[in-house]
PDB file of C-alpha atoms in Angstrom:
ATOM      1  CA  SER A   7      23.879  78.003 -11.214  1.00  0.00           C
ATOM      2  CA  ALA A   8      21.410  80.224  -9.432  1.00  0.00           C
ATOM      3  CA  ARG A   9      19.769  78.848  -6.600  1.00  0.00           C
ATOM      4  CA  PRO A  10      16.589  80.159  -5.012  1.00  0.00           C
ATOM      5  CA  PRO A  11      17.923  82.168  -1.776  1.00  0.00           C
ATOM      6  CA  ALA A  12      14.951  80.778   0.590  1.00  0.00           C
ATOM      7  CA  ARG A  13      16.427  77.121   0.398  1.00  0.00           C
ATOM      8  CA  SER A  14      19.780  78.039   0.751  1.00  0.00           C
ATOM      9  CA  ALA A  15      19.542  79.491   4.413  1.00  0.00           C
ATOM     10  CA  PRO A  16      20.501  75.985   5.991  1.00  0.00           C
ATOM     11  CA  ALA A  17      24.115  76.617   4.730  1.00  0.00           C
ATOM     12  CA  ARG A  18      25.140  79.238   7.134  1.00  0.00           C
ATOM     13  CA  SER A  19      24.726  76.125   9.763  1.00  0.00           C
ATOM     14  CA  GLU A  20      27.034  73.845   7.865  1.00  0.00           C
ATOM     15  CA  PRO A  21      27.962  70.646   9.873  1.00  0.00           C
ATOM     16  CA  ALA A  22      31.890  69.556  10.470  1.00  0.00           C
ATOM     17  CA  LEU A  23      32.554  67.112   7.964  1.00  0.00           C
ATOM     18  CA  ASP A  24      32.868  64.500  10.689  1.00  0.00           C
ATOM     19  CA  SER A  25      29.331  64.973  12.096  1.00  0.00           C
ATOM     20  CA  PRO A  26      26.667  62.352  11.154  1.00  0.00           C
ATOM     21  CA  GLN A  27      25.084  64.381   8.516  1.00  0.00           C
ATOM     22  CA  SER A  28      28.170  64.841   6.745  1.00  0.00           C
ATOM     23  CA  MET A  29      28.991  60.910   6.935  1.00  0.00           C
ATOM     24  CA  VAL A  30      25.603  60.282   5.403  1.00  0.00           C
ATOM     25  CA  GLU A  31      25.776  62.461   2.325  1.00  0.00           C
ATOM     26  CA  ARG A  32      29.496  61.042   1.700  1.00  0.00           C
ATOM     27  CA  GLU A  33      27.849  57.626   2.045  1.00  0.00           C
ATOM     28  CA  ALA A  34      25.140  59.078  -0.361  1.00  0.00           C
ATOM     29  CA  LEU A  35      27.715  59.846  -2.815  1.00  0.00           C
ATOM     30  CA  LYS A  36      29.935  57.011  -2.687  1.00  0.00           C
ATOM     31  CA  LEU A  37      26.600  55.067  -3.289  1.00  0.00           C
ATOM     32  CA  ALA A  38      25.847  57.189  -6.588  1.00  0.00           C
ATOM     33  CA  LEU A  39      29.396  56.809  -7.853  1.00  0.00           C
ATOM     34  CA  GLN A  40      30.619  53.565  -6.957  1.00  0.00           C
ATOM     35  CA  GLN A  41      26.632  51.932  -7.588  1.00  0.00           C
ATOM     36  CA  PRO A  42      25.389  54.170 -10.013  1.00  0.00           C
ATOM     37  CA  VAL A  43      22.766  51.490 -11.373  1.00  0.00           C
ATOM     38  CA  LEU A  44      21.629  50.684  -7.869  1.00  0.00           C
ATOM     39  CA  ALA A  45      21.251  53.573  -6.227  1.00  0.00           C
ATOM     40  CA  GLY A  46      20.896  55.821  -9.561  1.00  0.00           C
ATOM     41  CA  PRO A  47      16.642  56.700  -9.262  1.00  0.00           C
ATOM     42  CA  MET A  48      16.760  57.275  -5.605  1.00  0.00           C
ATOM     43  CA  PHE A  49      19.804  59.419  -5.372  1.00  0.00           C
ATOM     44  CA  ASP A  50      18.525  61.337  -8.374  1.00  0.00           C
ATOM     45  CA  ALA A  51      15.340  62.023  -6.925  1.00  0.00           C
ATOM     46  CA  VAL A  52      17.147  64.014  -4.023  1.00  0.00           C
ATOM     47  CA  GLU A  53      18.066  67.549  -4.737  1.00  0.00           C
ATOM     48  CA  ALA A  54      21.706  69.204  -4.448  1.00  0.00           C
ATOM     49  CA  THR A  55      19.436  71.309  -2.022  1.00  0.00           C
ATOM     50  CA  GLU A  56      19.179  68.815   0.350  1.00  0.00           C
ATOM     51  CA  TYR A  57      22.893  68.419   1.302  1.00  0.00           C
ATOM     52  CA  ARG A  58      24.109  71.047   3.511  1.00  0.00           C
ATOM     53  CA  HIS A  59      27.922  70.538   3.312  1.00  0.00           C
ATOM     54  CA  PRO A  60      29.022  72.748   0.340  1.00  0.00           C
ATOM     55  CA  VAL A  61      31.743  70.273  -1.209  1.00  0.00           C
ATOM     56  CA  HIS A  62      28.752  67.518  -1.187  1.00  0.00           C
ATOM     57  CA  VAL A  63      26.517  70.136  -2.765  1.00  0.00           C
ATOM     58  CA  ALA A  64      29.597  70.279  -5.568  1.00  0.00           C
ATOM     59  CA  VAL A  65      29.665  66.958  -5.996  1.00  0.00           C
ATOM     60  CA  ARG A  66      26.054  66.089  -5.874  1.00  0.00           C
ATOM     61  CA  SER A  67      25.736  69.176  -8.730  1.00  0.00           C
ATOM     62  CA  ALA A  68      28.561  67.317 -11.138  1.00  0.00           C
ATOM     63  CA  ILE A  69      26.510  64.261 -10.823  1.00  0.00           C
ATOM     64  CA  ALA A  70      23.586  65.673 -12.169  1.00  0.00           C
ATOM     65  CA  ALA A  71      25.900  67.588 -14.417  1.00  0.00           C
ATOM     66  CA  ALA A  72      27.469  64.568 -15.855  1.00  0.00           C
ATOM     67  CA  GLY A  73      23.933  63.076 -16.731  1.00  0.00           C
ATOM     68  CA  GLY A  74      22.556  61.975 -13.179  1.00  0.00           C
ATOM     69  CA  ALA A  75      23.511  58.412 -11.637  1.00  0.00           C
ATOM     70  CA  ALA A  76      20.555  56.896 -12.672  1.00  0.00           C
ATOM     71  CA  SER A  77      22.255  57.017 -16.534  1.00  0.00           C
ATOM     72  CA  ALA A  78      25.619  55.832 -15.427  1.00  0.00           C
ATOM     73  CA  THR A  79      26.708  51.950 -15.897  1.00  0.00           C
ATOM     74  CA  GLY A  80      29.705  52.559 -13.299  1.00  0.00           C
ATOM     75  CA  GLY A  81      33.265  52.121 -13.271  1.00  0.00           C
ATOM     76  CA  ALA A  82      36.542  54.835 -14.312  1.00  0.00           C
ATOM     77  CA  VAL A  83      34.570  56.265 -17.197  1.00  0.00           C
ATOM     78  CA  TRP A  84      31.236  57.483 -14.955  1.00  0.00           C
ATOM     79  CA  ILE A  85      34.039  58.401 -12.314  1.00  0.00           C
ATOM     80  CA  GLU A  86      36.198  60.577 -15.166  1.00  0.00           C
ATOM     81  CA  LYS A  87      32.982  61.948 -16.013  1.00  0.00           C
ATOM     82  CA  VAL A  88      31.565  63.427 -12.689  1.00  0.00           C
ATOM     83  CA  ARG A  89      35.115  64.727 -11.988  1.00  0.00           C
ATOM     84  CA  ASP A  90      35.490  66.557 -15.527  1.00  0.00           C
ATOM     85  CA  SER A  91      31.569  68.166 -14.538  1.00  0.00           C
ATOM     86  CA  CYS A  92      33.406  69.818 -11.098  1.00  0.00           C
ATOM     87  CA  ASP A  93      33.458  73.333 -10.778  1.00  0.00           C
ATOM     88  CA  ASP A  94      36.711  73.172  -8.729  1.00  0.00           C
ATOM     89  CA  LEU A  95      39.739  71.396  -7.217  1.00  0.00           C
ATOM     90  CA  ALA A  96      38.036  70.084  -4.142  1.00  0.00           C
ATOM     91  CA  SER A  97      35.225  68.727  -5.007  1.00  0.00           C
ATOM     92  CA  ALA A  98      37.174  66.985  -8.264  1.00  0.00           C
ATOM     93  CA  ALA A  99      39.560  65.930  -5.500  1.00  0.00           C
ATOM     94  CA  LEU A 100      36.332  64.517  -3.141  1.00  0.00           C
ATOM     95  CA  VAL A 101      34.980  62.211  -5.919  1.00  0.00           C
ATOM     96  CA  GLY A 102      38.460  60.758  -6.221  1.00  0.00           C
ATOM     97  CA  GLU A 103      38.097  59.869  -2.667  1.00  0.00           C
ATOM     98  CA  LEU A 104      34.513  58.981  -2.531  1.00  0.00           C
ATOM     99  CA  ALA A 105      34.807  56.718  -5.563  1.00  0.00           C
ATOM    100  CA  VAL A 106      37.318  54.090  -3.718  1.00  0.00           C
ATOM    101  CA  GLU A 107      36.349  54.697   0.104  1.00  0.00           C
ATOM    102  CA  PRO A 108      34.367  51.731   1.387  1.00  0.00           C
ATOM    103  CA  LEU A 109      30.875  52.029   1.917  1.00  0.00           C
ATOM    104  CA  ARG A 110      29.606  51.719   5.906  1.00  0.00           C
ATOM    105  CA  ILE A 111      27.908  48.719   5.579  1.00  0.00           C
ATOM    106  CA  ASP A 112      29.047  44.867   5.750  1.00  0.00           C
ATOM    107  CA  GLY A 113      28.166  42.903   2.391  1.00  0.00           C
ATOM    108  CA  GLU A 114      26.790  44.177  -0.473  1.00  0.00           C
ATOM    109  CA  PRO A 115      24.293  47.283  -0.797  1.00  0.00           C
ATOM    110  CA  ASP A 116      20.944  46.842  -1.392  1.00  0.00           C
ATOM    111  CA  PRO A 117      17.920  49.176  -2.599  1.00  0.00           C
ATOM    112  CA  ARG A 118      16.778  49.366   1.257  1.00  0.00           C
ATOM    113  CA  TYR A 119      20.085  50.417   1.983  1.00  0.00           C
ATOM    114  CA  VAL A 120      19.938  53.126  -0.788  1.00  0.00           C
ATOM    115  CA  SER A 121      16.550  54.277   0.457  1.00  0.00           C
ATOM    116  CA  ILE A 122      17.684  54.572   4.255  1.00  0.00           C
ATOM    117  CA  THR A 123      21.012  56.370   3.375  1.00  0.00           C
ATOM    118  CA  MET A 124      18.888  59.100   1.250  1.00  0.00           C
ATOM    119  CA  ALA A 125      15.852  59.364   3.584  1.00  0.00           C
ATOM    120  CA  ARG A 126      18.865  60.584   6.337  1.00  0.00           C
ATOM    121  CA  VAL A 127      20.142  62.961   4.206  1.00  0.00           C
ATOM    122  CA  GLN A 128      16.794  64.439   3.526  1.00  0.00           C
ATOM    123  CA  PHE A 129      16.400  64.053   7.470  1.00  0.00           C
ATOM    124  CA  GLY A 130      19.095  66.413   8.179  1.00  0.00           C
ATOM    125  CA  SER A 131      17.969  69.150   5.544  1.00  0.00           C
ATOM    126  CA  VAL A 132      13.982  68.750   6.667  1.00  0.00           C
ATOM    127  CA  THR A 133      15.045  69.731  10.301  1.00  0.00           C
ATOM    128  CA  ALA A 134      17.307  72.415   9.744  1.00  0.00           C
ATOM    129  CA  ARG A 135      14.046  73.508   7.568  1.00  0.00           C
ATOM    130  CA  ILE A 136      12.131  73.449  10.503  1.00  0.00           C
ATOM    131  CA  ARG A 137      14.479  74.834  12.511  1.00  0.00           C
ATOM    132  CA  ASP A 138      14.464  78.088  10.768  1.00  0.00           C
ATOM    133  CA  LEU A 139      10.493  78.020   9.945  1.00  0.00           C
ATOM    134  CA  LYS A 140      10.173  77.738  13.922  1.00  0.00           C
ATOM    135  CA  SER A 141      12.091  80.998  14.669  1.00  0.00           C
ATOM    136  CA  ARG A 142      11.108  82.684  11.825  1.00  0.00           C
ATOM    137  CA  ILE A 143       7.301  82.262  13.222  1.00  0.00           C
ATOM    138  CA  GLN A 144       8.615  83.552  16.389  1.00  0.00           C
ATOM    139  CA  ARG A 145       9.565  86.871  14.639  1.00  0.00           C
ATOM    140  CA  ILE A 146       5.849  87.273  13.165  1.00  0.00           C
ATOM    141  CA  ASN A 147       3.061  88.999  14.607  1.00  0.00           C
ATOM    142  CA  PRO A 148       0.428  86.833  14.031  1.00  0.00           C
ATOM    143  CA  VAL A 149      -2.264  89.690  14.155  1.00  0.00           C
ATOM    144  CA  ASN A 150      -0.754  92.124  12.203  1.00  0.00           C
ATOM    145  CA  ASN A 151       0.554  89.404   9.397  1.00  0.00           C
ATOM    146  CA  LYS A 152      -1.938  86.966   9.722  1.00  0.00           C
ATOM    147  CA  ASP A 153      -1.522  85.706   6.382  1.00  0.00           C
ATOM    148  CA  GLU A 154       2.239  85.200   6.568  1.00  0.00           C
ATOM    149  CA  TYR A 155       1.798  83.542  10.176  1.00  0.00           C
ATOM    150  CA  PHE A 156      -1.104  80.960   8.538  1.00  0.00           C
ATOM    151  CA  ALA A 157       1.783  80.261   5.780  1.00  0.00           C
ATOM    152  CA  ALA A 158       4.178  79.932   7.456  1.00  0.00           C
ATOM    153  CA  PHE A 159       2.485  77.644   9.919  1.00  0.00           C
ATOM    154  CA  GLY A 160       1.028  75.600   6.744  1.00  0.00           C
ATOM    155  CA  GLU A 161       4.335  75.230   6.127  1.00  0.00           C
ATOM    156  CA  LEU A 162       5.770  73.907   8.951  1.00  0.00           C
ATOM    157  CA  LEU A 163       2.704  71.283   9.392  1.00  0.00           C
ATOM    158  CA  SER A 164       3.909  69.974   6.258  1.00  0.00           C
ATOM    159  CA  LEU A 165       7.421  69.780   6.807  1.00  0.00           C
ATOM    160  CA  GLU A 166       7.081  67.968  10.252  1.00  0.00           C
ATOM    161  CA  GLN A 167       4.369  65.620   8.429  1.00  0.00           C
ATOM    162  CA  HIS A 168       7.674  64.820   5.664  1.00  0.00           C
ATOM    163  CA  ALA A 169      10.289  64.257   8.641  1.00  0.00           C
ATOM    164  CA  ARG A 170       7.975  61.934  10.281  1.00  0.00           C
ATOM    165  CA  ALA A 171       8.002  60.140   7.082  1.00  0.00           C
ATOM    166  CA  LEU A 172      11.563  60.311   6.235  1.00  0.00           C
ATOM    167  CA  ARG A 173      12.265  59.147  10.018  1.00  0.00           C
ATOM    168  CA  GLU A 174      10.493  56.133   9.591  1.00  0.00           C
ATOM    169  CA  GLN A 175      12.168  55.331   5.891  1.00  0.00           C
ATOM    170  CA  ALA A 176      15.857  56.297   7.389  1.00  0.00           C
ATOM    171  CA  ALA A 177      14.407  53.427  10.203  1.00  0.00           C
ATOM    172  CA  GLY A 178      14.520  50.995   7.284  1.00  0.00           C
ATOM    173  CA  GLY A 179      10.678  51.123   7.220  1.00  0.00           C
ATOM    174  CA  LEU A 180       9.763  51.355   3.224  1.00  0.00           C
TER     175      LEU A 180
END
C-alpha cells in the first residue's frame, strides 16, 4: 500500500530492535495479538505510520489487513489470521514470537496499561516528526517563504501540544 512520502520520513532514523521505542512497539503488538478484546479499539486507533521499525510496521499492517484487533476474540485463530496477512517471512515469524512472549507487566493488563503503551508508541513517532520539522524550519527563509514558514511553525506548535498530551497519557494520567 502506498504511503504518503511526508509521513515515511522518520523511517530513515530507524530505532534498534532493543531501543525503548522498539520495546514499546513490541508491547503494543503483543497486546493486540494476545489481548485483542482489551486492546482492540485503542490499538486500532494508532496507525501503522506511528510505528518506526519496519518489521513492526509490517505486523501492524497485517493486523489491520486481518480486520483489526477490535474485530478479534483472540486465540490461535486470530494469530493465524494475522500471520496469513503478513507480506513476508520476517513479519510472519515475528507474529508467532509476539503471540507467546510475556507482556512486560506483572498481573493482568488493563485498559490503563493499553492506553499508556499506545501513548508511548505515538510519542516516539511524534518526537521524531518534531525533530524533522524543526530542521526543515531552520532551512526555510521566513522572509522569502513566509507562508511555508508560518505553516510549518503552526504544524510544529500543534505537534508539540500533541506530544505534551501523549507524555501525560504515557505517564498514566488519562
